[in-house]
PDB file of C-alpha atoms in Angstrom:
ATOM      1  CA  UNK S 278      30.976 161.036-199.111  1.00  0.00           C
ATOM      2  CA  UNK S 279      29.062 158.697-197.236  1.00  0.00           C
ATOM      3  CA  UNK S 280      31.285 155.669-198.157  1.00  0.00           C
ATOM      4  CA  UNK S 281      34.497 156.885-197.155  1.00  0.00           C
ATOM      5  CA  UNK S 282      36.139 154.887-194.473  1.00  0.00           C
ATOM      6  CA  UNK S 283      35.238 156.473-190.729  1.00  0.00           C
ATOM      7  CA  UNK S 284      32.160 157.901-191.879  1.00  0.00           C
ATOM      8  CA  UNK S 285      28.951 158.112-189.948  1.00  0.00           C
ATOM      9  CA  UNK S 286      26.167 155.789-191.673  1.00  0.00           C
ATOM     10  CA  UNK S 287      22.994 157.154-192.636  1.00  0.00           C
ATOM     11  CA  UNK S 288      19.987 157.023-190.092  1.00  0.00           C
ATOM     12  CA  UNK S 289      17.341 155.723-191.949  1.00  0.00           C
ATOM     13  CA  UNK S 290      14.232 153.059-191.691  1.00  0.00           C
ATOM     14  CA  UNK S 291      14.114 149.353-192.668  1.00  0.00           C
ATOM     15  CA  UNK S 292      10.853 147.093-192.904  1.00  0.00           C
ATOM     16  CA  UNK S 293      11.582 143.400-192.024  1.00  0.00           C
ATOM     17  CA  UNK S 294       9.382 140.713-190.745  1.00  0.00           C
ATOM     18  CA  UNK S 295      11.775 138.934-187.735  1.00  0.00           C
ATOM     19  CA  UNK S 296      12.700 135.588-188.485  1.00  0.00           C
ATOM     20  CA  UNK S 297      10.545 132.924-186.279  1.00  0.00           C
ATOM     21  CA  UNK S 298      10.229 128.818-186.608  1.00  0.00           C
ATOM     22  CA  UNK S 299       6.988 128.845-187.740  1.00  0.00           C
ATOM     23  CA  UNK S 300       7.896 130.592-190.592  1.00  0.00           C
ATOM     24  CA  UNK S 301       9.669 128.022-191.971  1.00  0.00           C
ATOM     25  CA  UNK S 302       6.836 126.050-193.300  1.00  0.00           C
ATOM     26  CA  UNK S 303       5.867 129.112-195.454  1.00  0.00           C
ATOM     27  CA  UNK S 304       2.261 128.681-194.369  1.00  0.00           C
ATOM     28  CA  UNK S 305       2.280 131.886-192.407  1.00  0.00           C
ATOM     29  CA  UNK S 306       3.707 134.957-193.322  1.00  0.00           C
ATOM     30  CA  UNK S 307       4.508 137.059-190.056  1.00  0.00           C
ATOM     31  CA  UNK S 308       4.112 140.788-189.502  1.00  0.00           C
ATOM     32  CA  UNK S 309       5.922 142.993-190.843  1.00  0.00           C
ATOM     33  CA  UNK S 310       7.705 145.698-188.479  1.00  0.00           C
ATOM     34  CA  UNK S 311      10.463 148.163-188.980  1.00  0.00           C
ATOM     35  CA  UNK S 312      13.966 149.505-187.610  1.00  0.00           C
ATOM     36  CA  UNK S 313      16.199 152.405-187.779  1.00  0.00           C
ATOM     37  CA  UNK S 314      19.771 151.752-188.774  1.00  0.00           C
ATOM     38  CA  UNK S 315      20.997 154.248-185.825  1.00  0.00           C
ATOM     39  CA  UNK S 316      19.060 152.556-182.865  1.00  0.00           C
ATOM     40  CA  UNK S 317      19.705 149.054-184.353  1.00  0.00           C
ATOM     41  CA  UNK S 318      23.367 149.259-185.407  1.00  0.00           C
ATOM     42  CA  UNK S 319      24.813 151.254-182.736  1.00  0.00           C
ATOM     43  CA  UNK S 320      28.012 149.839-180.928  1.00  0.00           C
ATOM     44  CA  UNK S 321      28.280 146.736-183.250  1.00  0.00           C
ATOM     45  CA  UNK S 322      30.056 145.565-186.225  1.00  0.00           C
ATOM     46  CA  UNK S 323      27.557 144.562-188.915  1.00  0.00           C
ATOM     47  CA  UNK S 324      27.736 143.627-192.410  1.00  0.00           C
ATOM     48  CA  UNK S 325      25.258 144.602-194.803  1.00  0.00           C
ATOM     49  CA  UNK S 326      25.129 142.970-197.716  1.00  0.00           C
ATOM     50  CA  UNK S 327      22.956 144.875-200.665  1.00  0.00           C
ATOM     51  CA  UNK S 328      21.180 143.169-203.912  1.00  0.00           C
ATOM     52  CA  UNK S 329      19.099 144.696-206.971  1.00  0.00           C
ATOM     53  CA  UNK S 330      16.359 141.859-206.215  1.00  0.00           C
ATOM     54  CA  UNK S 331      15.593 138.545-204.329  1.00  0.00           C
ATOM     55  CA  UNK S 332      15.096 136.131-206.845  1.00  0.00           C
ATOM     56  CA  UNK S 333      17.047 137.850-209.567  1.00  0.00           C
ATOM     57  CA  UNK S 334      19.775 135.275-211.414  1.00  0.00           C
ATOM     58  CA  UNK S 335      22.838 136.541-209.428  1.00  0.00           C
ATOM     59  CA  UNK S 336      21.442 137.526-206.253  1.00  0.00           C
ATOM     60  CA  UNK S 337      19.835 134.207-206.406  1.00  0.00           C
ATOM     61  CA  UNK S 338      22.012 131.731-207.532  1.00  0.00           C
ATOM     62  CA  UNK S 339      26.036 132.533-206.918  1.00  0.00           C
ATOM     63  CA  UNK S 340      25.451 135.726-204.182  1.00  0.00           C
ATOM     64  CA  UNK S 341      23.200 135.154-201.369  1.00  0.00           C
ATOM     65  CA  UNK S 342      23.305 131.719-200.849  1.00  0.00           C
ATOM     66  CA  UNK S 343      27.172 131.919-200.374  1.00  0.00           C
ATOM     67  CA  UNK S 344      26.696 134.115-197.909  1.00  0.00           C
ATOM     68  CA  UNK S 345      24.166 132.285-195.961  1.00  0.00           C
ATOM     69  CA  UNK S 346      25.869 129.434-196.184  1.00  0.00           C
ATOM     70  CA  UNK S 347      29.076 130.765-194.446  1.00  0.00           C
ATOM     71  CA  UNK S 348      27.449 133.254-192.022  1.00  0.00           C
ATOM     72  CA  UNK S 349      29.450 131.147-189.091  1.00  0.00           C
ATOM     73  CA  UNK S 350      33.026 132.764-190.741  1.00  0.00           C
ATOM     74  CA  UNK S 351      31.908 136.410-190.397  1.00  0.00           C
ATOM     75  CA  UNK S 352      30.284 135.957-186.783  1.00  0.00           C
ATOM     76  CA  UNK S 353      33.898 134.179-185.921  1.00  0.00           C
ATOM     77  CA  UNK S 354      35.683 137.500-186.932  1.00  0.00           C
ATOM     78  CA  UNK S 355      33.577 139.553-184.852  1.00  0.00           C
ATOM     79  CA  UNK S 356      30.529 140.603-186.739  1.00  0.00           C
ATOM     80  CA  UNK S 357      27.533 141.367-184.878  1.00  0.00           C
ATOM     81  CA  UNK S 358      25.188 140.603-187.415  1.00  0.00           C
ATOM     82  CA  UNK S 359      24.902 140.303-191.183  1.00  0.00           C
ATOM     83  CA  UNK S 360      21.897 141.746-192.612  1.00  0.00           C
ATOM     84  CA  UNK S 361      20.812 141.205-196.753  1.00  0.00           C
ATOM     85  CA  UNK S 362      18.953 144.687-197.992  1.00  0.00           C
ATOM     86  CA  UNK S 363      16.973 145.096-201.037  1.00  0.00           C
ATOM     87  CA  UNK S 364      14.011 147.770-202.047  1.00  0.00           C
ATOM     88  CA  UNK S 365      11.691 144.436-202.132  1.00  0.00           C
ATOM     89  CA  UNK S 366       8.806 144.153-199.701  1.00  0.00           C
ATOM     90  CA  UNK S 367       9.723 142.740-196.242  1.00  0.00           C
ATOM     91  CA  UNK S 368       6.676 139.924-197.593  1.00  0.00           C
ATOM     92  CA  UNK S 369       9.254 138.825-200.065  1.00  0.00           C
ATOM     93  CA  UNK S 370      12.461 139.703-198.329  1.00  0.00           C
ATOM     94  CA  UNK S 371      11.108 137.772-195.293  1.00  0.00           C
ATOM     95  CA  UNK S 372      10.092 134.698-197.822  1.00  0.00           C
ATOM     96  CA  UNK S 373      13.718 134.437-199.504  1.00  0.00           C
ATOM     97  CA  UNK S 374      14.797 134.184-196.307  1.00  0.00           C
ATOM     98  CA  UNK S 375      13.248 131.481-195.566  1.00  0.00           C
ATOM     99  CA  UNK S 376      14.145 129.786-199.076  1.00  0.00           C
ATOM    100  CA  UNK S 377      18.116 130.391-198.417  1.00  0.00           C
ATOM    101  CA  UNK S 378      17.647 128.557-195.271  1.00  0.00           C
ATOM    102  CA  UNK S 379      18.919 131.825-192.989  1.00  0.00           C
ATOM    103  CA  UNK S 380      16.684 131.601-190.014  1.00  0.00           C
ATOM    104  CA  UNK S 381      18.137 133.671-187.554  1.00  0.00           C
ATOM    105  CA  UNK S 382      21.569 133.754-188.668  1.00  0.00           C
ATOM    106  CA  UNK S 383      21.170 136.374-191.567  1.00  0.00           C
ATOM    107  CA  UNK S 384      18.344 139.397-191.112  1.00  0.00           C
ATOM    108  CA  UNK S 385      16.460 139.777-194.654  1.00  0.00           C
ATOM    109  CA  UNK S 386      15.439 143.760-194.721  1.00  0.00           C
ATOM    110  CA  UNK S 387      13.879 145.867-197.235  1.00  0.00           C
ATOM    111  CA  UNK S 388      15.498 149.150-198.019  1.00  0.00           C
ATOM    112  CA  UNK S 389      12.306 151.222-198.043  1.00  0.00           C
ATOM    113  CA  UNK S 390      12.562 153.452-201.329  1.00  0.00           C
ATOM    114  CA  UNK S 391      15.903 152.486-201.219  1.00  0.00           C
ATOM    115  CA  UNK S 392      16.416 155.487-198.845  1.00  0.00           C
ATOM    116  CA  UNK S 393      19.841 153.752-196.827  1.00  0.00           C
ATOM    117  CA  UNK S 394      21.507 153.101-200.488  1.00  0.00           C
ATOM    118  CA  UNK S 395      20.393 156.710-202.179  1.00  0.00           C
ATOM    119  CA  UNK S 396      21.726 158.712-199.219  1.00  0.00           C
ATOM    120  CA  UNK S 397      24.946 156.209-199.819  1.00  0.00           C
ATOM    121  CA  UNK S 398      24.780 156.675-203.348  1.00  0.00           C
ATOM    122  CA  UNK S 399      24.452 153.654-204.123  1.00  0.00           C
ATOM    123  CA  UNK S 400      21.370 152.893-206.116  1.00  0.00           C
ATOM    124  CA  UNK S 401      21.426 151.491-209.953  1.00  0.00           C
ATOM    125  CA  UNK S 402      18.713 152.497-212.339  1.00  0.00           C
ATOM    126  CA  UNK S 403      17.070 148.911-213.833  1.00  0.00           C
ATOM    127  CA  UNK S 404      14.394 150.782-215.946  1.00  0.00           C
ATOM    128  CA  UNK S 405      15.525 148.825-218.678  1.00  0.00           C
ATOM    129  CA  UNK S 406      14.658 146.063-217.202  1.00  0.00           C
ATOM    130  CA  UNK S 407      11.288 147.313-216.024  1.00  0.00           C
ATOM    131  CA  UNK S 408      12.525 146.912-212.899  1.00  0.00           C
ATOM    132  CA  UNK S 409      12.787 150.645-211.955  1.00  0.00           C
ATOM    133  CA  UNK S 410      15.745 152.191-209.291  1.00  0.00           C
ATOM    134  CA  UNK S 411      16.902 149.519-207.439  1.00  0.00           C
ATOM    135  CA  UNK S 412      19.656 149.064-204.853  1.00  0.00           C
ATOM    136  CA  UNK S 413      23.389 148.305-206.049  1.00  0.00           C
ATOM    137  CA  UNK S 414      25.155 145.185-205.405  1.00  0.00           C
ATOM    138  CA  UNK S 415      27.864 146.522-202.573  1.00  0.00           C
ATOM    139  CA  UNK S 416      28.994 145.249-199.516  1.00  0.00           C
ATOM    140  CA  UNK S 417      29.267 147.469-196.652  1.00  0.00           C
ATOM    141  CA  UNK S 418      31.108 146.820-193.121  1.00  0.00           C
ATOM    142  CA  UNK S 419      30.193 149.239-190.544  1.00  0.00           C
ATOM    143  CA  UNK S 420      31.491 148.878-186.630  1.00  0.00           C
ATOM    144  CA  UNK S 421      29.561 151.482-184.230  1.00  0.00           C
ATOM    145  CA  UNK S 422      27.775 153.468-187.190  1.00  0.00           C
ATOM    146  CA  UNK S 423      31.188 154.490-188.862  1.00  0.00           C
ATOM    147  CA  UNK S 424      32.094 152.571-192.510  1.00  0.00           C
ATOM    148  CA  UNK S 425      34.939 150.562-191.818  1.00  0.00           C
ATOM    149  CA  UNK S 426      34.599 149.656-195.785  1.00  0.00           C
ATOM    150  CA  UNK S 427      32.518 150.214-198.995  1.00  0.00           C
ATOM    151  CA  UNK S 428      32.763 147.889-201.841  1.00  0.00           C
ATOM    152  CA  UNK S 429      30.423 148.020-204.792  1.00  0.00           C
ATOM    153  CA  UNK S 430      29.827 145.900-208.006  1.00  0.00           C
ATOM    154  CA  UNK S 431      29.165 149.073-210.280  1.00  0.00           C
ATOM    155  CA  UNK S 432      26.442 148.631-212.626  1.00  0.00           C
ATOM    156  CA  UNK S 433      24.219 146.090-214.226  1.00  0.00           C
ATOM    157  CA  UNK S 434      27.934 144.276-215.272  1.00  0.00           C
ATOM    158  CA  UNK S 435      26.375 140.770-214.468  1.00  0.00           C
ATOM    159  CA  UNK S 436      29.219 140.089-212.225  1.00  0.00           C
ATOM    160  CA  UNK S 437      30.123 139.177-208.492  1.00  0.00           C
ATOM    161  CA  UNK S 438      33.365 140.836-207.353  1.00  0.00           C
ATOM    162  CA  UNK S 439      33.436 143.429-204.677  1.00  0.00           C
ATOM    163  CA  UNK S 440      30.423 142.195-202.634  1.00  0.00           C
ATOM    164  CA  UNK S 441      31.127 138.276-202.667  1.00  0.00           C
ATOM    165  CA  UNK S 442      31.589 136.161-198.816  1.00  0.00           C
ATOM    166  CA  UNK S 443      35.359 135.757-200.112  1.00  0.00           C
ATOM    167  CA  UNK S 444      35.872 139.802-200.683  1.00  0.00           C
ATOM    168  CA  UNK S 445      34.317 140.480-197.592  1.00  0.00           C
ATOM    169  CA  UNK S 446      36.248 137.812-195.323  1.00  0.00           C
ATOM    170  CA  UNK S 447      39.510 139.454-196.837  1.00  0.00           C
ATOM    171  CA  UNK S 448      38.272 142.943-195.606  1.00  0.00           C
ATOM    172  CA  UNK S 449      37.852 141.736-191.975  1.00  0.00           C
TER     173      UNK S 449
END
């Protein structure tokens, strides 16, 4: 499985628009552009934190922001970079960004058709919700491509566990 511990990551794309200063004022909206995992990943330890939605009550409110805030305690245990995925546009990925105050301390990404989380299996179906296949909530700390660990908040339960800053600082 693609989760276990010493597995190889997927190689897939990512759209993003890179943080600059003049995004800041929200006036401008940047260009979007795009990455592969592989290529972008390679030789580093990077955490990537996934979300159903920006803007969605947990993601929002008790996940993200968190995470932001204490960026400075990963980086001081060796991470590379931290990156926040979702399957939303890199227009609105790039724009929460900017909301949670991340600049260039957290990359905002979009999961495009969620193809990094499927091949992970790690994908929740919000149809319910109108919201359509989304992204789990899951943490995942990778060091040169390999999954150092997997942690996911199974289903639409409403609650942060597995994928909080706290669970994550433990697991480094």
């Amino acid at each position: 499985m693609a989760t276990q511990k010493g597995a190889v990551i997927p190689n897939t794309k990512f759209g993003l628009i890179p943080w600059a200063p003049e995004l800041d004022s929200g006036e401008v909206c940047g260009i979007p552009t795009t990455f592969e995992s592989h290529n972008e990943w390679k030789g580093k330890k990077i955490v990537v934190v996934s979300i159903p939605g920006a803007y969605t009550p947990i993601c929002h409110q008790q996940h993200i922001p968190p995470l932001v805030k204490r960026v400075d305690e990963l980086k001081a245990k060796g991470v590379d970079a931290v990156y926040v995925i979702a399957v939303n546009d890199p227009y609105v990925m790039s724009a929460w960004g900017v909301f949670n105050h991340a600049k260039d301390k957290v990359v905002f990404a979009t999961d495009i058709n969620a193809a990094f989380s499927k091949a992970l299996g790690a994908t929740i179906d919000l149809s319910f919700k109108d919201m359509g296949e989304r992204t789990a909530r899951y943490a995942l700390i990778i060091d040169d491509l390999k999954v150092v660990d997997f942690a996911s908040d199974e289903g639409d339960t409403g609650k942060l566990q597995n994928a909080s800053i706290d669970t994550i600082l433990q697991k480094l």
